[in-house]
Short mmCIF file of C-alpha atoms in Angstrom, two decimals:
data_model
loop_
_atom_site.label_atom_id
_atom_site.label_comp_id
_atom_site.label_asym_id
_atom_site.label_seq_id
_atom_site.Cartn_x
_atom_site.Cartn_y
_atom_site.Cartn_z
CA UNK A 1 2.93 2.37 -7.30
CA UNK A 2 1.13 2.30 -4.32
CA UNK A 3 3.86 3.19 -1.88
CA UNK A 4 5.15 6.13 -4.22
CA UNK A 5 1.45 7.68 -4.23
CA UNK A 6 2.11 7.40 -0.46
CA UNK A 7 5.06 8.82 -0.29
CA UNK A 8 4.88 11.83 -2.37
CA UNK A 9 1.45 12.52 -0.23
CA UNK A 10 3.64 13.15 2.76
CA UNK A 11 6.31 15.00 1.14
CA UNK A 12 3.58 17.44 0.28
CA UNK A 13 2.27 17.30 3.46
CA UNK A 14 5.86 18.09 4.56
CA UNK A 15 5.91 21.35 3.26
CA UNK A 16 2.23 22.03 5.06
CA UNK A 17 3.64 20.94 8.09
CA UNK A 18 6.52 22.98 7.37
CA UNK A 19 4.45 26.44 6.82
CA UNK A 20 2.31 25.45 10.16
CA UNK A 21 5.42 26.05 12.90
CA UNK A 22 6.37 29.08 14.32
CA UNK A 23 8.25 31.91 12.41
CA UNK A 24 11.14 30.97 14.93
CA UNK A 25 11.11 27.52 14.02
CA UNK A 26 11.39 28.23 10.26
CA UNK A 27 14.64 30.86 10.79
CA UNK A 28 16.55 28.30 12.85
CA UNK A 29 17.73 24.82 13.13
CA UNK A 30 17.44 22.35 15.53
CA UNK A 31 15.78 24.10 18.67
CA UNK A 32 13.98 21.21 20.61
CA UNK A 33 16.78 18.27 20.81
CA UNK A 34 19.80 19.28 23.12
CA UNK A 35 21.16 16.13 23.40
CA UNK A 36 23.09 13.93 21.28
CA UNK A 37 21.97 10.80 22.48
CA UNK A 38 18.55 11.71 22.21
CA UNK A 39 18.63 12.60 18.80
CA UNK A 40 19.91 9.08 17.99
CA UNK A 41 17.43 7.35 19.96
CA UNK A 42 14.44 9.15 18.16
CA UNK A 43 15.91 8.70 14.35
CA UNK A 44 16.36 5.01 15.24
CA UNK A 45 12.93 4.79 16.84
CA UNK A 46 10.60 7.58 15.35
CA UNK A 47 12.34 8.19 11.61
CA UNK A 48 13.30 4.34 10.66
CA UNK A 49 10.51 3.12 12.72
CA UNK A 50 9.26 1.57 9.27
CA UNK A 51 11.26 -2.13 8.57
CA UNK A 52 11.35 -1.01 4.76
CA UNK A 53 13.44 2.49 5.72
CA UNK A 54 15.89 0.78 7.51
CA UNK A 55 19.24 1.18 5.28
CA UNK A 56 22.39 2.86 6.17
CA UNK A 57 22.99 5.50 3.87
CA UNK A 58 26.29 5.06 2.13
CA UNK A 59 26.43 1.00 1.80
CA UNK A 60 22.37 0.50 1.53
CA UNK A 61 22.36 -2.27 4.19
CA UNK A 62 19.26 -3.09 6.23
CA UNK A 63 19.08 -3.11 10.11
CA UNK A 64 16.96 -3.59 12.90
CA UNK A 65 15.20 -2.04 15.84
CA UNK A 66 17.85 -3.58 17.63
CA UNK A 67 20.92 -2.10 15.74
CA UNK A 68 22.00 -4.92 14.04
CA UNK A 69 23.64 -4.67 10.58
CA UNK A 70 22.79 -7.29 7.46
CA UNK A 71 25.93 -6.93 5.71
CA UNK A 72 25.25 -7.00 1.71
CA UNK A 73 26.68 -9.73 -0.52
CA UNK A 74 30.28 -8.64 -1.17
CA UNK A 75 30.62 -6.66 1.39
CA UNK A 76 34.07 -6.52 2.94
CA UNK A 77 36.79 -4.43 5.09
CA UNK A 78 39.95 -5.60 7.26
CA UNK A 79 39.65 -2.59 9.55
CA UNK A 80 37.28 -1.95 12.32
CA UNK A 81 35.72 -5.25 12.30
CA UNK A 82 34.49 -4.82 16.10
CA UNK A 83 32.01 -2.19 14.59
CA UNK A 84 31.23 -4.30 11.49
CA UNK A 85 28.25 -5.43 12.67
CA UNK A 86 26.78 -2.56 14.15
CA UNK A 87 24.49 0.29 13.09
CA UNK A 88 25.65 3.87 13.98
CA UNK A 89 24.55 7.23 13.49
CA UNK A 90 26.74 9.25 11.71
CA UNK A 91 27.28 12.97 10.95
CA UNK A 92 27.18 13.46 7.27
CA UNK A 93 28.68 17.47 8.16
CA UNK A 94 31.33 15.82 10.66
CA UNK A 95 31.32 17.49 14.25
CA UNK A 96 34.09 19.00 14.08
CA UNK A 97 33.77 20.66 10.77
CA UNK A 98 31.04 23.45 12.55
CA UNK A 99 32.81 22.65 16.33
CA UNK A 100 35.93 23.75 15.73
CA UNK A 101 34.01 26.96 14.95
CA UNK A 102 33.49 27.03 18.94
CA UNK A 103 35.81 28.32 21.28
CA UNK A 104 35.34 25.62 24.15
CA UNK A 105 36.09 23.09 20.75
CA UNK A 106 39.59 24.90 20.07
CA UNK A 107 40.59 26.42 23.33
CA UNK A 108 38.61 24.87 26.26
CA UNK A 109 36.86 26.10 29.01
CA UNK A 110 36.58 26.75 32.53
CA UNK A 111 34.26 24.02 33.25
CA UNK A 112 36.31 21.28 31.04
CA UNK A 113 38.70 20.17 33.80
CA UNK A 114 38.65 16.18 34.64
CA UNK A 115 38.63 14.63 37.65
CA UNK A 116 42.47 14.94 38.11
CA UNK A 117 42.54 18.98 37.51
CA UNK A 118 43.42 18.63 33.89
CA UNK A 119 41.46 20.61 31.27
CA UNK A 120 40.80 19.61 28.30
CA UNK A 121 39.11 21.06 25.06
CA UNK A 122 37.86 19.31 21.61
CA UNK A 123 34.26 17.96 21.11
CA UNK A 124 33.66 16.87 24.96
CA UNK A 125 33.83 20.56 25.73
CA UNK A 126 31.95 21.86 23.54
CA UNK A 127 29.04 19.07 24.29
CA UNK A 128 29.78 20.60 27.36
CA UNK A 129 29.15 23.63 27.83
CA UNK A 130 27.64 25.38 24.83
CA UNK A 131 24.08 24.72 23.98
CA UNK A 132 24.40 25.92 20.49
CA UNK A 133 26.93 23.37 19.91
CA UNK A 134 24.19 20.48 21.44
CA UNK A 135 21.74 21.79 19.20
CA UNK A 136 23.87 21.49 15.86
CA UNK A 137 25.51 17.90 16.99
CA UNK A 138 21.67 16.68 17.69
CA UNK A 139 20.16 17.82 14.30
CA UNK A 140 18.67 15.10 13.15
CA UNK A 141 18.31 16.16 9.17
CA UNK A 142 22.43 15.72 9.76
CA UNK A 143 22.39 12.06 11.02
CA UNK A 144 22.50 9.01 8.72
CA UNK A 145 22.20 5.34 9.84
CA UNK A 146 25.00 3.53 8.88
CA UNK A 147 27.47 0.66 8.99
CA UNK A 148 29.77 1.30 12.41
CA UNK A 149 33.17 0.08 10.26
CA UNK A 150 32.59 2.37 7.73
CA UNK A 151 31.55 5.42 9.76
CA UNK A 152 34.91 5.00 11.68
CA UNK A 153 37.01 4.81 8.50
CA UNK A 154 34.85 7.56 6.71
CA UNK A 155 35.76 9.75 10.07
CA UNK A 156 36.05 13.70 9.47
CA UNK A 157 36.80 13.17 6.23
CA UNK A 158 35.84 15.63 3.10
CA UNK A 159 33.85 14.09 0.16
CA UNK A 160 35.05 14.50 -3.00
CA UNK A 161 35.49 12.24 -6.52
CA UNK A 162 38.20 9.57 -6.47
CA UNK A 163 37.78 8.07 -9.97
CA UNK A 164 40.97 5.59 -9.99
CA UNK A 165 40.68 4.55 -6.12
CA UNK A 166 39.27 1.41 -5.68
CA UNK A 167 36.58 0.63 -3.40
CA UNK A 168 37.53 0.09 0.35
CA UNK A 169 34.39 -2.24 1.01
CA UNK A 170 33.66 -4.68 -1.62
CA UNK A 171 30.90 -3.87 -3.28
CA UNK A 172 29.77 -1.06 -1.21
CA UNK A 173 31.91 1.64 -3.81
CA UNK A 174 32.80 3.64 -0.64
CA UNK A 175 36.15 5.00 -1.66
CA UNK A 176 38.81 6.51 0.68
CA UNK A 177 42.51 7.69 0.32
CA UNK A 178 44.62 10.44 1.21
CA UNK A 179 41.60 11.60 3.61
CA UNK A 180 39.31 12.06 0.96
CA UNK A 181 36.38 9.88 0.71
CA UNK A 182 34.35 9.01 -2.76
CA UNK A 183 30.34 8.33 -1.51
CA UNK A 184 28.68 5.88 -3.84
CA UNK A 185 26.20 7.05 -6.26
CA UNK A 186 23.12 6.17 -4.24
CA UNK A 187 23.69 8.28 -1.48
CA UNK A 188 25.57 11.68 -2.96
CA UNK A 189 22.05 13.42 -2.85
CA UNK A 190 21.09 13.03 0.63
CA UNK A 191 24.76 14.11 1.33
CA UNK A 192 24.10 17.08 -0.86
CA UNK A 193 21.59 17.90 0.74
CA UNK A 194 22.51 17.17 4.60
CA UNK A 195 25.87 19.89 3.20
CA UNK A 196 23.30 22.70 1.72
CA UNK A 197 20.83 22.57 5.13
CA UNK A 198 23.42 22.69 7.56
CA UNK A 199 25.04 25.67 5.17
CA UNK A 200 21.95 27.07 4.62
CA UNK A 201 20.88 26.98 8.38
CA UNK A 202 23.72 27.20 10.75
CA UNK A 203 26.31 30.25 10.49
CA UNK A 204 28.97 28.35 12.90
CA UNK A 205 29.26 26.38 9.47
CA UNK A 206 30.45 27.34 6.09
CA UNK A 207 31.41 25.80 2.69
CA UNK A 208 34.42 26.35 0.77
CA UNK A 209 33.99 27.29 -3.00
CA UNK A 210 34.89 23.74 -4.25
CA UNK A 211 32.85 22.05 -1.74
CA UNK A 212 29.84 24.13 -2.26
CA UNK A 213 30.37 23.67 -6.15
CA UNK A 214 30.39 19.50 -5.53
CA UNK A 215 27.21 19.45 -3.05
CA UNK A 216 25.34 21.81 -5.80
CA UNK A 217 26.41 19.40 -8.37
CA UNK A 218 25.52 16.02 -6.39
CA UNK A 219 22.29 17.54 -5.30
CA UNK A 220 21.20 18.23 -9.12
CA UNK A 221 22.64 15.04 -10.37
CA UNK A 222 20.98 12.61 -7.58
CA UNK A 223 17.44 14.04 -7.51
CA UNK A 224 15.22 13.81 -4.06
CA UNK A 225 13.67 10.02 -3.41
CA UNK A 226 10.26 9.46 -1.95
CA UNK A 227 12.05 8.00 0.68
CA UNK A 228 14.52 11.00 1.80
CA UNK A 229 11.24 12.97 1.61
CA UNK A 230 9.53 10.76 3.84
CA UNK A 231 12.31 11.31 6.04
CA UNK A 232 12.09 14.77 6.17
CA UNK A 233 8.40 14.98 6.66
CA UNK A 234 9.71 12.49 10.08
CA UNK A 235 12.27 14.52 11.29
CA UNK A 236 9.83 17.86 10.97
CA UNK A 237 7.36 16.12 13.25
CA UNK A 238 9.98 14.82 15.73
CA UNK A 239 12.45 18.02 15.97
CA UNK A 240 9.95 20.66 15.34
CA UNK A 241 11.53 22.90 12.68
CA UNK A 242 11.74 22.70 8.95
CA UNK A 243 14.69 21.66 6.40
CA UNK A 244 13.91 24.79 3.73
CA UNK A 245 16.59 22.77 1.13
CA UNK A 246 14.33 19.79 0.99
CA UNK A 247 10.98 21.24 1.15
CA UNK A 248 11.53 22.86 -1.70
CA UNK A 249 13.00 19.63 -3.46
CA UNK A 250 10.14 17.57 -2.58
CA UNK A 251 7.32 20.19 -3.63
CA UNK A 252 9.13 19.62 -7.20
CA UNK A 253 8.59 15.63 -6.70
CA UNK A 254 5.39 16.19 -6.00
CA UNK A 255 4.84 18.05 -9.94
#
């Protein structure tokens, strides 16, 4: 009881923080955190800093300061076992769905030649030479933890609902086939929610009807946690600029 008095105290005190930054802050996104590897050393560091926090998001399996996974009982997967183990960040709105919205991601640029006078375009451009581009890839309110084998086999992948595909990890009910992935239950609201934000803050990236439709639906069906508000009141502190879909989620936890 204790920990949820706690924890609704700071998603309150999220939206307080949230009405305290600049008007610039509140109209954008990520401003502050240019670099992708940044951005994962501060979630790991700053936003699970707490050992009770520490769970990837889709398979709810703990890790360490150290990025090492404890795989749950039943757990299980043929593919990618080199990243079994290992803890990952992973971005809920893939990369490419908002950087293919980039020139440099689709055509290239100048500046994207290798060492042997070949250029080259995709993601490694774009990281590049476009800050915009940093700034979406590094937003943290877009970057789960979670298991390394199942971020690889998730990939770029569009959620949707798979009801007669069986589970591709054991008892973690992450379903994927046909390049469509199934989330289990537990984490379709923070995914809701990491879709709306990035919708609701970045123009390089848009929703089609039927995905908007599911992340509307998940997001009322799998109501904010204490926790993902405790994460958001994190993330405000450490990036500097507010998430306007879940401030206004966790003011309704709060009453």
């Amino acid at each position: 009881m204790y920990l949820k008095t706690a924890l609704r105290s700071l998603a309150s005190y999220a939206l307080l923080f949230a009405l305290s930054l600049p008007s610039l802050a509140l109209a954008n996104g990520n401003q502050s955190i240019e670099s992708f590897t940044t951005a994962k050393r501060l979630l790991l560091q700053q936003v699970y800093a707490e050992p009770s926090t520490r769970k990837t998001l889709y398979c709810e399996a703990k890790f360490d300061e150290n990025k090492n996974v404890t795989l749950n009982s039943g757990f299980a997967t043929g593919k990618y076992l080199n990243r079994l183990r290992r803890y990952e960040a992973e971005h809920v709105v893939p990369a490419e769905n908002f950087g293919r919205n980039f020139t440099e991601w689709r055509e290239g640029h100048p500046k994207c030649v290798n060492s042997k006078g070949k250029a080259y375009k995709g993601r490694r451009c774009a990281e590049k030479t476009n800050a915009e581009y940093r700034l979406m890839q590094a937003d943290m309110y877009n970057l789960y933890p979670a298991i390394g084998a199942v971020n690889a086999a998730r990939s770029n992948y569009n959620f949707t609902m798979l009801s007669t595909q069986q589970s591709s990890f054991g008892s973690c009910d992450m379903r994927i086939e046909n390049r469509k992935v199934q989330p289990p239950e537990s984490s379709r609201g923070p995914i809701a929610r990491s879709y709306l934000y990035m919708d609701a803050t970045y123009s390089r990236f848009t929703m089609s009807s039927s995905q908007r439709k599911l992340m509307q639906a998940w997001d009322k069906l799998h109501p904010v946690s204490p926790l993902e508000c405790q994460r958001a009141t994190l993330i405000a502190q450490t990036q500097q600029n507010n998430n306007p879909i879940l401030a206004s989620r966790c003011i309704n936890l709060e009453n």
